[in-house]
Each structure stands twice: as C-alpha cells, then as structure tokens.
Coordinates of C-alpha atoms and ligand atoms in Angstrom, one line a residue:
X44 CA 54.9 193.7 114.8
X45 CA 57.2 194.4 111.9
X46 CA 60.4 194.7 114.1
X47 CA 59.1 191.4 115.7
X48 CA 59.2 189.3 112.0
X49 CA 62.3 191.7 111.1
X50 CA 64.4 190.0 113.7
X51 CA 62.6 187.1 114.1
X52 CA 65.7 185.1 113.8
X53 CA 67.5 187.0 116.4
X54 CA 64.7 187.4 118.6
X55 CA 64.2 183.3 118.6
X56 CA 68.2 183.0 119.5
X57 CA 67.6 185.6 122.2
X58 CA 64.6 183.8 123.7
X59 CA 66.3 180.6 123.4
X60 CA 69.1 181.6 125.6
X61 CA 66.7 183.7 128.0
X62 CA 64.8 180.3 128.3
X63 CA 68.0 178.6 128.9
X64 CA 69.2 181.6 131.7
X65 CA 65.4 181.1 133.4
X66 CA 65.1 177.2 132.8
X67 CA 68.9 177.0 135.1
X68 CA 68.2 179.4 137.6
X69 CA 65.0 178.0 138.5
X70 CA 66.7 174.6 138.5
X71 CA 69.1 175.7 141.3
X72 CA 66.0 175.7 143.5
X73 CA 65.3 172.5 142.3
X74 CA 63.7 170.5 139.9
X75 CA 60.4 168.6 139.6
X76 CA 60.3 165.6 138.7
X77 CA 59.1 162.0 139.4
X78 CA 57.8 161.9 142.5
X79 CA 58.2 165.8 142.8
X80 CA 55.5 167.2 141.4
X81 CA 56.8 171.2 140.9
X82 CA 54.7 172.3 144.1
X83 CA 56.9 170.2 146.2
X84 CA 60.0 171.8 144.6
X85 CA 60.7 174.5 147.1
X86 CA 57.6 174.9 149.1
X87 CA 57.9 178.9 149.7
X88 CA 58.7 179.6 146.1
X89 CA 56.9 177.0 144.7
X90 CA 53.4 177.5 146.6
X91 CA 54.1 181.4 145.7
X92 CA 54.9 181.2 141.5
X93 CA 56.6 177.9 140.7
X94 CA 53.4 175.9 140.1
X95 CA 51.9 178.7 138.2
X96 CA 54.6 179.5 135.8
X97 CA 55.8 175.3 135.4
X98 CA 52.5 175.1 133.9
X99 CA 52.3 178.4 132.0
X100 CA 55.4 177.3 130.4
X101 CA 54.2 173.6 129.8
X102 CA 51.0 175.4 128.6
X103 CA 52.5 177.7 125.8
X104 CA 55.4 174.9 124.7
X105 CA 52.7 171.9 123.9
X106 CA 50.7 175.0 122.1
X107 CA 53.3 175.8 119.7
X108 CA 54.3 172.2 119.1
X109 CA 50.3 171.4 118.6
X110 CA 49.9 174.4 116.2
X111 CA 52.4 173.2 114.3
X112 CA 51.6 169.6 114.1
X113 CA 48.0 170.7 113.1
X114 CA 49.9 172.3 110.1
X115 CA 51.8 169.6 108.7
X116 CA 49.1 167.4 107.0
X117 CA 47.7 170.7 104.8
X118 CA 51.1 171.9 103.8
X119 CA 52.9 168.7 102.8
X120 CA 49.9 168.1 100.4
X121 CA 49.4 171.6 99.0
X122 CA 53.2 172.1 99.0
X123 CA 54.1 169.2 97.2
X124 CA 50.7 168.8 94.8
X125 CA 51.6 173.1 93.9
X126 CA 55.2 172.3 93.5
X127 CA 54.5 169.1 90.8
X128 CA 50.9 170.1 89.3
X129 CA 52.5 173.9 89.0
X130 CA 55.9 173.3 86.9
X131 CA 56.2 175.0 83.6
X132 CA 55.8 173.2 81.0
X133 CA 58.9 173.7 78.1
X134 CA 60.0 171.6 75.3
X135 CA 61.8 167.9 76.2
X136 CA 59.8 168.5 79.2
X137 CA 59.9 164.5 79.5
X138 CA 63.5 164.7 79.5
X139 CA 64.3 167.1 81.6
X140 CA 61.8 166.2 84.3
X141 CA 63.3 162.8 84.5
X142 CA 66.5 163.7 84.7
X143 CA 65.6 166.3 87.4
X144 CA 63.9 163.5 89.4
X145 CA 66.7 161.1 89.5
X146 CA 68.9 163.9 90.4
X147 CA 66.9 165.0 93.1
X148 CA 66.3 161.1 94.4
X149 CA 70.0 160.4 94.3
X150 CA 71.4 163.2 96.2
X151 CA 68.6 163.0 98.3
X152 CA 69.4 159.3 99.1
X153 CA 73.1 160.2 99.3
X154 CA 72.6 162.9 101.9
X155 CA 70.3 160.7 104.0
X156 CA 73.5 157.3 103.6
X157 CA 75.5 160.1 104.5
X158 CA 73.8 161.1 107.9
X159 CA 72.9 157.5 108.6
X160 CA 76.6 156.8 108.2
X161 CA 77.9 159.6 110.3
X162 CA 75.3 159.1 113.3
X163 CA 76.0 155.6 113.5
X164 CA 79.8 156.7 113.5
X165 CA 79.3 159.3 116.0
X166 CA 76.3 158.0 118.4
X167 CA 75.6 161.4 119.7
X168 CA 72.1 159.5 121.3
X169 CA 73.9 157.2 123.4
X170 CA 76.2 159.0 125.9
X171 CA 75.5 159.0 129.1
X172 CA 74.6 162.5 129.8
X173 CA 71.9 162.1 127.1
X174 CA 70.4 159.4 128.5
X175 CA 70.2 160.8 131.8
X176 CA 68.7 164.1 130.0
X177 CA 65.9 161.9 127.9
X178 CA 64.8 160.1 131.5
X179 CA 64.4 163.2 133.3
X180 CA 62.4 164.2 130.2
X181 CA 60.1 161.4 130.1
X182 CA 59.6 161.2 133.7
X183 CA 58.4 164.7 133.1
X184 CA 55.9 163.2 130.7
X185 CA 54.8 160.2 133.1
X186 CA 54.0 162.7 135.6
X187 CA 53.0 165.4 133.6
X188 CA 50.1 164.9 131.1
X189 CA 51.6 162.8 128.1
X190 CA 49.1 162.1 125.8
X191 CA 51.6 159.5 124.4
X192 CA 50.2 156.6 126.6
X193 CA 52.3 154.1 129.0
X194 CA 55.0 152.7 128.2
X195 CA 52.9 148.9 128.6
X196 CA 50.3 150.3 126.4
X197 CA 52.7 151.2 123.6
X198 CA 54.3 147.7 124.1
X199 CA 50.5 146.5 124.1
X200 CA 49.9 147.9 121.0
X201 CA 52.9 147.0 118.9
X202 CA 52.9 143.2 119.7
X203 CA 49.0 143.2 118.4
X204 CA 50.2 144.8 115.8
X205 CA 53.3 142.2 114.9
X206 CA 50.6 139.8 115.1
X207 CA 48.2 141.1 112.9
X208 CA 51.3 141.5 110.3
X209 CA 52.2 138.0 110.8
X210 CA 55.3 139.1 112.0
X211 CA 55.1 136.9 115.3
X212 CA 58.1 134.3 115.5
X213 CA 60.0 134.7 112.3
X214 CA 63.4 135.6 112.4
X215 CA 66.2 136.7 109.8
X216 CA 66.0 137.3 106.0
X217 CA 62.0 135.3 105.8
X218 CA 61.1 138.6 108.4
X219 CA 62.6 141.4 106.8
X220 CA 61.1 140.3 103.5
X221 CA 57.5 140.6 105.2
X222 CA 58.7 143.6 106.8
X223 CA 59.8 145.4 103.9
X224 CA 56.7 143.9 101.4
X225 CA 54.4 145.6 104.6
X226 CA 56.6 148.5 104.2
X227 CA 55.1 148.6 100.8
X228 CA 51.7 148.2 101.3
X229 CA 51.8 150.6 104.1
X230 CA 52.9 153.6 101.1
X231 CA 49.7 153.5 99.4
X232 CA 46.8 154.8 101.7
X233 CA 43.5 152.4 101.5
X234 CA 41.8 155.9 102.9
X235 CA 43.6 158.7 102.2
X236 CA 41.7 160.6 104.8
X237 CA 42.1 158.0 107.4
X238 CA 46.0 158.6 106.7
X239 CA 46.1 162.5 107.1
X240 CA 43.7 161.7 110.7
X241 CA 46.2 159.5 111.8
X242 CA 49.3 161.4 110.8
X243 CA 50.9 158.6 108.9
X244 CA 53.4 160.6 107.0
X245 CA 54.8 158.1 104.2
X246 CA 51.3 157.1 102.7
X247 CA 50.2 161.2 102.7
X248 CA 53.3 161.7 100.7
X249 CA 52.5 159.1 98.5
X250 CA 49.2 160.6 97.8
X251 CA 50.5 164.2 97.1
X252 CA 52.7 163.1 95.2
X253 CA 50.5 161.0 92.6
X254 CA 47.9 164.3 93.4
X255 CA 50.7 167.1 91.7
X256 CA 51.3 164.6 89.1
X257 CA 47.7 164.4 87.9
X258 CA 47.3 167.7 88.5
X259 CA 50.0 168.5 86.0
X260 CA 48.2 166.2 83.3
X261 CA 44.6 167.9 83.4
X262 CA 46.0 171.2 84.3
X263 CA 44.7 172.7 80.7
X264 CA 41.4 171.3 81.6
X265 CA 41.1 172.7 84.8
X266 CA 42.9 175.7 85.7
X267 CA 40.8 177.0 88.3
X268 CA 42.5 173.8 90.2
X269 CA 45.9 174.9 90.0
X270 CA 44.8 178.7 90.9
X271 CA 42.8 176.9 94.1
X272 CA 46.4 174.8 94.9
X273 CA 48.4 178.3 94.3
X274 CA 46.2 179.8 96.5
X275 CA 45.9 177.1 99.4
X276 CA 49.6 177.2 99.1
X277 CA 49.9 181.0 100.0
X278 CA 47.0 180.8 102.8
X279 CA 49.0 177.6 104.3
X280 CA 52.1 179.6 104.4
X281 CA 50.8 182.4 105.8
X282 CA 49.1 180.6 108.3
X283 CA 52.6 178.5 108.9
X284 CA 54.2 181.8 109.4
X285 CA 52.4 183.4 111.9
X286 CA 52.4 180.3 114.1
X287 CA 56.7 180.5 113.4
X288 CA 56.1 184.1 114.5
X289 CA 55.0 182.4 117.9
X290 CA 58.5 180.5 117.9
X291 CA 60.4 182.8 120.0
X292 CA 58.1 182.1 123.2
X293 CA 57.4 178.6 121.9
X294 CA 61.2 177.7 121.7
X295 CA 61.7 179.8 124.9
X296 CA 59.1 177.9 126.9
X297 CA 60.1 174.4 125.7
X298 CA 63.8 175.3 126.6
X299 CA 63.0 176.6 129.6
X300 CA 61.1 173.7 131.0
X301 CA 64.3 171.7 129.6
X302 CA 66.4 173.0 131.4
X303 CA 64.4 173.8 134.8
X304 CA 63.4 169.7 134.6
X305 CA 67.0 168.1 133.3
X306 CA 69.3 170.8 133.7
X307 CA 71.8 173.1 131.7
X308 CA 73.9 169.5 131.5
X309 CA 71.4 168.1 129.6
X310 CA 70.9 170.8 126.8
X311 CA 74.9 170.6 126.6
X312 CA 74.4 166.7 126.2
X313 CA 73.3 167.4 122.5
X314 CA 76.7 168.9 121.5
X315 CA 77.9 165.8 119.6
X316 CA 74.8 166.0 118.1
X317 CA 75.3 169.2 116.5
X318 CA 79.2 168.5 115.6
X319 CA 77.5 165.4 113.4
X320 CA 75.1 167.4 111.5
X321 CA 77.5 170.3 110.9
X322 CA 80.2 167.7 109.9
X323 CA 77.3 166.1 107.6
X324 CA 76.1 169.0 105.9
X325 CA 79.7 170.2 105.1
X326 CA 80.6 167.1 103.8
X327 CA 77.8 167.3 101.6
X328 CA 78.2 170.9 100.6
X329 CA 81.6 171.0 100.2
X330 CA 82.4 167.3 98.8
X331 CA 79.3 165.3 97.5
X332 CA 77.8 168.8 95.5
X333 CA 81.1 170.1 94.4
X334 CA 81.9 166.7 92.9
X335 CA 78.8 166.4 91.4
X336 CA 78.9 169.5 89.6
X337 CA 82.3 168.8 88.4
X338 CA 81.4 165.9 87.4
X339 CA 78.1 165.9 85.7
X340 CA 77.6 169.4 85.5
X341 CA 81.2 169.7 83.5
X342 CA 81.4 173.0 85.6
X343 CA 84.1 174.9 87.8
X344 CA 82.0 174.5 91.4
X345 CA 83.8 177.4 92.9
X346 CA 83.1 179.8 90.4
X347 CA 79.7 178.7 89.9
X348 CA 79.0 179.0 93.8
X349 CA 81.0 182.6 94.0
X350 CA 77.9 183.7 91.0
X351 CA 75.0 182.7 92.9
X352 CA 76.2 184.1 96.0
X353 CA 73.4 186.3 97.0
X354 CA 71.0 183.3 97.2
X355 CA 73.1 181.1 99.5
X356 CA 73.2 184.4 101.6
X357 CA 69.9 184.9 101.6
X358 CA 69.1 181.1 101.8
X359 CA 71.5 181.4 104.9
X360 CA 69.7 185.2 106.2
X361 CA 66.0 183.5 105.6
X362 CA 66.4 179.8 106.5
X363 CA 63.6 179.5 103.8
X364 CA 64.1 177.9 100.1
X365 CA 60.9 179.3 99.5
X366 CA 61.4 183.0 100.2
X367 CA 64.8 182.5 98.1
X368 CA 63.7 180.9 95.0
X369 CA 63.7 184.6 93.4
X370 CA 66.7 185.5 94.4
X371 CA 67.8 181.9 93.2
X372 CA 66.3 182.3 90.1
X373 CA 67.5 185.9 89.4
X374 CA 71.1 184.2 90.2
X375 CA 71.4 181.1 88.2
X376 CA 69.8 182.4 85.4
X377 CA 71.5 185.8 85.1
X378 CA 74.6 185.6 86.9
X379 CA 75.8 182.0 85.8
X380 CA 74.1 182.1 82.7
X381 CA 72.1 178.8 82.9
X382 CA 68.7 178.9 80.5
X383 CA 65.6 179.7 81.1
X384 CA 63.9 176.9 80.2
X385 CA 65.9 174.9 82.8
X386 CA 65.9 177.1 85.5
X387 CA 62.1 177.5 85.2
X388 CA 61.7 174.3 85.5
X389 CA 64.2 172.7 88.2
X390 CA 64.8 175.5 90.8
X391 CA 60.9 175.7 91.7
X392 CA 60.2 172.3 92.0
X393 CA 63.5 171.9 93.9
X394 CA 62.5 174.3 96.4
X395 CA 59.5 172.2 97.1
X396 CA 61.2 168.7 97.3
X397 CA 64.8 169.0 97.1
X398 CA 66.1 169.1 100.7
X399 CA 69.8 167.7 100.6
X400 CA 70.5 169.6 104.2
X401 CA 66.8 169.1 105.4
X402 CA 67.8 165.0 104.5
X403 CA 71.0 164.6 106.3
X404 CA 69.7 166.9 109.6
X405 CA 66.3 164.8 110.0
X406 CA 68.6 161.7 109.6
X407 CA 70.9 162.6 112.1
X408 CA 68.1 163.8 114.8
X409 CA 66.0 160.9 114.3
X410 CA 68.3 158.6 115.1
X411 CA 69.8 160.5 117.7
X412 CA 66.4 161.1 119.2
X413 CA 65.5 157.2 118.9
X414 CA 68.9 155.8 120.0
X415 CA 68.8 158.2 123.4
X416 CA 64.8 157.1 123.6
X417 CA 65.1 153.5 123.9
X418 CA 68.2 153.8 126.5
X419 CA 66.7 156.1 128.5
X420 CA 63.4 153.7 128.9
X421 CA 65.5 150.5 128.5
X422 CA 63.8 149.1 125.6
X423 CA 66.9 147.8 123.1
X424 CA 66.2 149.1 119.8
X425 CA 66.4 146.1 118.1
X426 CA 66.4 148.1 114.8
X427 CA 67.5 145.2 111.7
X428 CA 68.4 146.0 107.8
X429 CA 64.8 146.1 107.3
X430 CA 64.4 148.8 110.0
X431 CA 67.2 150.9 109.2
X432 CA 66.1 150.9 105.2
X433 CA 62.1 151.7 106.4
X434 CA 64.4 154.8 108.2
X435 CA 65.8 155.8 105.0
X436 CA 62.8 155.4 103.0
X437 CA 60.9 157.3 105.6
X438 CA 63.4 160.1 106.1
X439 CA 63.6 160.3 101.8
X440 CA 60.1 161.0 101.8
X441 CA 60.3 163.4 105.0
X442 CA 63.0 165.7 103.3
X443 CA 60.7 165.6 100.0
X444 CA 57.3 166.8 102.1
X445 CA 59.2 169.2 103.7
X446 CA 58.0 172.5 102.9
X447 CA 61.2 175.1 101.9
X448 CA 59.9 177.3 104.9
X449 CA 61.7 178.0 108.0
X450 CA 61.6 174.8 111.3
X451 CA 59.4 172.9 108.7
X452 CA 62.3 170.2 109.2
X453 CA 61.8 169.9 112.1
X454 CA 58.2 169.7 112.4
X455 CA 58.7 166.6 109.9
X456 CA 60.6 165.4 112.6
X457 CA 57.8 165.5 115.0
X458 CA 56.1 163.0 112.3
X459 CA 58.9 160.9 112.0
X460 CA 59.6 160.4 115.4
X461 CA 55.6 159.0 115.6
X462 CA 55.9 156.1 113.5
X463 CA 59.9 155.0 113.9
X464 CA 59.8 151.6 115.8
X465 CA 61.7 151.4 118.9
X466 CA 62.1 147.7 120.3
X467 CA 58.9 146.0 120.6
X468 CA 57.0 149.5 120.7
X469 CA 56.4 152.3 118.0
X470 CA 56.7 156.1 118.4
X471 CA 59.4 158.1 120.6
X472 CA 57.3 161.6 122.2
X473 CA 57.3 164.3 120.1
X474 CA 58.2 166.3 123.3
X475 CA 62.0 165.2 123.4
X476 CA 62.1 167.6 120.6
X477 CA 63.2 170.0 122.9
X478 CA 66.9 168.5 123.1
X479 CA 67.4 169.9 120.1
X480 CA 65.9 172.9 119.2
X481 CA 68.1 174.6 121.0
X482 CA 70.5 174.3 118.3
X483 CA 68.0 174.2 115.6
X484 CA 67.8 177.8 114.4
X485 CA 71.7 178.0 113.4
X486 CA 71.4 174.2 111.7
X487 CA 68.3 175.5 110.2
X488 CA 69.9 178.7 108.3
X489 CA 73.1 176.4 107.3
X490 CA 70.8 173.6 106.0
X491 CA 68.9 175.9 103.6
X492 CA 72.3 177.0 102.4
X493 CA 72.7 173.2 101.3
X494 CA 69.5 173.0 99.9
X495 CA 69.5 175.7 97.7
X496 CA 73.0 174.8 96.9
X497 CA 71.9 171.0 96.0
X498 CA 68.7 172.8 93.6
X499 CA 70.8 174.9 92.0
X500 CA 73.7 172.1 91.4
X501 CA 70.8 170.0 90.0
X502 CA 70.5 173.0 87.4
X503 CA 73.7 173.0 86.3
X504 CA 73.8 169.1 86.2
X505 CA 70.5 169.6 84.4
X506 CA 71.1 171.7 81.6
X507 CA 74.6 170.6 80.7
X508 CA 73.0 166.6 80.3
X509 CA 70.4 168.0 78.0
X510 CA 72.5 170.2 76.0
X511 CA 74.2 167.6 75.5
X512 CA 71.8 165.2 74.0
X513 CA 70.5 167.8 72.3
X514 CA 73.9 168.8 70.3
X515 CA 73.9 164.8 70.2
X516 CA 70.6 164.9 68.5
X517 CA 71.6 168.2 65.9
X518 CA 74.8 166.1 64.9
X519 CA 72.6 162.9 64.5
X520 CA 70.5 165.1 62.8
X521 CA 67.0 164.8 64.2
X522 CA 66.9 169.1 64.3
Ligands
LIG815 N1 64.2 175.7 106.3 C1 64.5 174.7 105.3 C2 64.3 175.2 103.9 O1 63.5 176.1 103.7 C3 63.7 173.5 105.6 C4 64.0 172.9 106.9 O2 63.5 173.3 107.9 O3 64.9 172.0 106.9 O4 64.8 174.7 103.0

C-alpha cells in the first residue's frame, strides 16, 4: 500500500495511458455505440469478454466519480468553515483580514477574466473533432444508463422553471436584471439542507462561508466547536484521500471507456484545451503575480520566488496546497523573511480559498465542456452578459470551495457543470469529464504551483500594506 500512495502520481499517469492503450485497441474491433449496444460489437469477442468488461469498466468509472461527488458537500463546508472559524487571531487583525480578502477576491476574479478571456479567444469546445467526441459520448449515455434524464425532460424542466422565475418573454437588459437579482436570491439557501441534498454549489458556499465567520466570533466561547471542525476536517481528508487513492483505476476505466466508445481522435480533440489552460496559468504566474508583487508588494518577484522554492516544488511534487502549507510556511517565513504574524494568518487561509490556478482551469474546462455540450446535442448556448457573469460568479465561488487537495478542482467541476445553463436546458453530464482528465493530473500539479504562488504573493502584498500603515501610524504618532 505504501508504494501505491508513494507513486500515486505516477501510477495515475501510468493507468491513464494503459487505459488509453486498452480503450484504442479494443476500439479497432469496434465501438458500441447508438444502436450498437457493446454485445453487437464483434459477436465472437464480444459474446466471449466485451460485454463483461464494457460494463466492469462503466461500473468502476461511475464509482469513482459517485465517491467523489458524495464527498464534495462535507468537505467544501468543513474546509472552508475550519479555514475562516480557525485563523489566528494577531493584532490589526481587522486590517489585515480585509486586506487579505480583497486580495484574494481580486486575483481570484482576475484569474477567472483571464480564463474566460482566453477560452473565448481560443474555443477549444467547438472544433469539430470535439464535437464529434462529446456525441459519441452522450450517445453512450442515451444508451447506457444516464441518470441525467432526456434531453426533452431537461428542456421540460427548464422552461417550467423560466416560468416560475418570470423569465418567459422578456428580452434584453429588463431580463438580465431579473436574471441577475434571481442570481441573488438563489446565493442565500431558504434550507440549507435542501441545498447540500440537491448539490447546489453557490448557496452551500454561501453558508460555509457565513458558518467559518461565526465560528471565528464565538470561538472563545466554544472551543470544543473548532476542535469538532479541526477534526471533521482531518476525517474528510482522509476519507477524500483514500477514495483519490482509487484514482488510478478510476481515471483508467473512465479513459478507457473514452477511448473504446469515441476513439483515440477524440482524447486528442482536447489538445487546444490544454494549450489554453497552460497558456492561462502562465500568464497568470509569470505576468499578473509577478506584477502584483512588484507592485504592491514593493518586492523583487524573482528573488522572492527563487526563496520559497521548495514549496512551489513541493506544491508542484504534491498537487496539494494543503500538504504544502508547512513547507510554505517554513519558506516565507524563514527564507524570505516575511513576519509571523502575517504569514500565520494569510498562507492558511489561502490554502483553503485562494485558488488562482484552480480559478482560471475550472474556467477554461467549464466552458470548454459547455460550448462542446450544446454543439454536440444542437442546443445553441444562448449564454447573455447575465449568463456569462452567473459563470464568473459561480466559478469565483467554485475556486474558493475548493479544497487545497489533489483533483478536488475538478470534482468542483462535476458541480459546476450541474447547474451551468445550456440553451433552454440546465446541466451538461458530469460523465463528459472524461475528456479531460486525461490531461488533468499534469494541469493539476502546475495549478497548485499557481496557487501557492498567488498565497504567498498575497503575503508579501500583505505585510508590506500593513507595514506601511503602521510606520504611517508611528510617524502620525498613534504608537
Ligand atoms: N490540487 C489543487 C490544490 O491543492 C486544487 C485543484 O485541484 O485545483 O491547490
């Protein structure tokens, strides 16, 4: 078991690419599809194994991706209640924690304008080789057993809902008003627990949120709480890890079913994809951060990213925030000399909800995901200003609940992709994941690097603001 978790990184590259190997070669005897269930895919080989294993494979891929949905709910409201109710607590906290929260909303919002901009730039979802993949993937669905309903249904749904949100026949700026003051309404949960059964992400976040906070208030009257949320938080983890110890097979049988149903054409049809987010997060790593801490951090970014080296190479080796916020802290504290006090204070709750690279990656998939979606099933998007700022808002909050843990982007993903409205219908299926997983362990190790990058940017920014103000203060003489 310990080699297992030693090389789980290698071991989920190696299964990818066994799943890709297996998925192609049992294409070349054909593929099932609409109309062909897998038994009729080559009688001899089929009636012998094929039906058996299509299945197996089916099996074990909609078992990881259920484990892991059953997951997200818990650990975005233990992760993010630990991660606000849990901050230390040092003088000109006020201060500090607002600047810290502006600087984390900004950047975040940058990195998101930045994906948004880049994916509509680059349109990875609307070749044609993509769309041809996403059909052959949803035909799969239709004939497979989609628990994501038909196609009518969905339609069904989303006009009774239009109607219900008065929505029916306006047009222009009166509709994206309504849209955008439902938008709001839709943030704060009427029933908390009637949000977390249905899996609506933006309203759960809402509620952690405004949980951590309180929780920081009556901490000193209730410490057992923040013990209990400390302790959830390790249980949840542990829990999330073992199910990402299953990733190897997981990923292996969702890219092998890939590429037996749509071929090895259609896991190539994500390259653009890729290209975008890599072009994304080094634009944001090596422009947007670097200019920031120039800027507002009044430091040399070079030399400050050459000190805390070890944690962008462990952020890199882990592809968790979490597991490096030691090494993070160890770093920015000794090696570049930034104060306790801040440190303490901004690199553990950026961990939890400072996501630059986790921002600009969901941005770029969702989209993709979406755009390839509705051409592959012919519905036109129809996305307006109001949609495409819902998307921003929702993908905000998505980088902020995601936990600093390996894949957990992308099982936000899996949320986001539920609620983003497509045409006259909501929801893309959460299967169509499987485009891109293939490339998500490498994007996931280089989007940690980001993250940790932006927290400990935010540090510098951080402490260089308040030493200021506070020299400002000494010469005004309030000290
Ligand atoms: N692995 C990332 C992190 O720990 C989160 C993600 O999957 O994007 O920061």
């Amino acid at each position: 078991m310990s080699f297992w978790k030693r090389h789980l990184h290698t071991l989920i590259v190696v299964f990818i690419l066994a799943g890709i190997v297996l998925g192609s070669v049992l294409q070349s005897f054909g593929a099932p599809g609409p109309g062909k269930p897998v038994e009729q895919v080559a009688p001899g080989f089929a009636s012998m194994l094929g039906f058996y294993f299509f299945h197996a494979i089916d099996l074990l891929g909609r078992l990881f991706l259920a484990a892991l949905k059953m997951i997200i709910v818990p650990v975005v409201v233990v992760s993010i209640g630990y991660g606000l109710g849990g901050m230390s607590r040092g003088a000109n906290v006020g201060r500090i924690a607002l600047r810290t929260v502006l600087y984390y909303l900004l950047t975040t919002g940058l990195a998101v304008c930045t994906g948004l901009i880049l994916v509509t730039l680059f349109q990875p979802g609307s070749g044609e080789e993509i769309r041809q993949t996403v059909e052959g993937m949803l035909s799969q669905e239709v004939s497979g057993t989609s628990s994501s309903g038909s196609l009518q249904a969905k339609i069904d749904r989303a006009q009774a809902q239009i109607e219900a949100e008065g929505l029916k026949g306006l047009e222009g700026a009166p509709l994206m008003v309504l849209k955008l003051k439902n938008l709001a309404l839709s943030l704060m949960p009427t029933n908390v627990f009637q949000a977390m059964a249905a899996g609506k992400f933006l309203p759960i976040i809402v509620f952690s949120i405004l949980l951590g906070t309180t929780l920081l208030l009556v901490r000193d009257q209730t410490p057992s709480l923040l013990v209990l949320f400390e302790e959830l938080q390790t249980l949840l983890f542990t829990l999330l890890g073992a199910i990402m110890l299953t990733a190897p097979i997981g990923f292996f049988c969702i890219v092998a079913k890939l590429c037996w149903t749509v071929g090895l054409e259609g896991v190539g049809s994500v390259w653009v994809y890729g290209v975008t987010v890599l072009i994304g997060l080094a634009f944001h790593g090596l422009v947007i951060l670097p200019t920031i801490c120039w800027v507002f951090g009044r430091r040399n970014p070079i030399e400050f990213a050459g000190k805390i080296r070890n944690a962008l190479v462990m952020a890199f080796s882990t592809a968790s925030s979490s597991a490096t916020l030691p090494v993070t802290l160890k770093n920015v504290e000794g090696s570049a000399g930034i104060k306790k006090d801040y440190a303490s204070f901004v690199l553990p709750l950026g961990a939890t909800v400072n996501m630059d690279g986790t921002a600009i990656y969901e941005s770029i998939a969702l989209v993709t995901l979406a755009t390839s979606y509705a051409a592959a099933s012919g519905i036109p998007l129809g996305w307006e200003m109001a949609d495409m700022i819902v998307i921003f808002l929702s993908v905000t909050l998505a980088a902020v609940g995601a936990a600093g843990v390996p894949g957990a982007g992308i099982f936000m993903l899996i949320l986001l992709l539920s609620t983003i409205r497509i045409g006259d219908t909501v929801g893309v299926p959460a299967s169509l994941i499987g485009l891109i997983i293939v490339l998500d362990r490498p994007l996931d190790m280089i989007r940690t690097c980001i993250n940790v990058w932006g927290d400990s940017v935010g540090c510098v920014v951080v402490s260089n603001l308040e030493e200021r103000a506070q020299a400002r203060e000494r010469a005004e003489g309030k000290f």
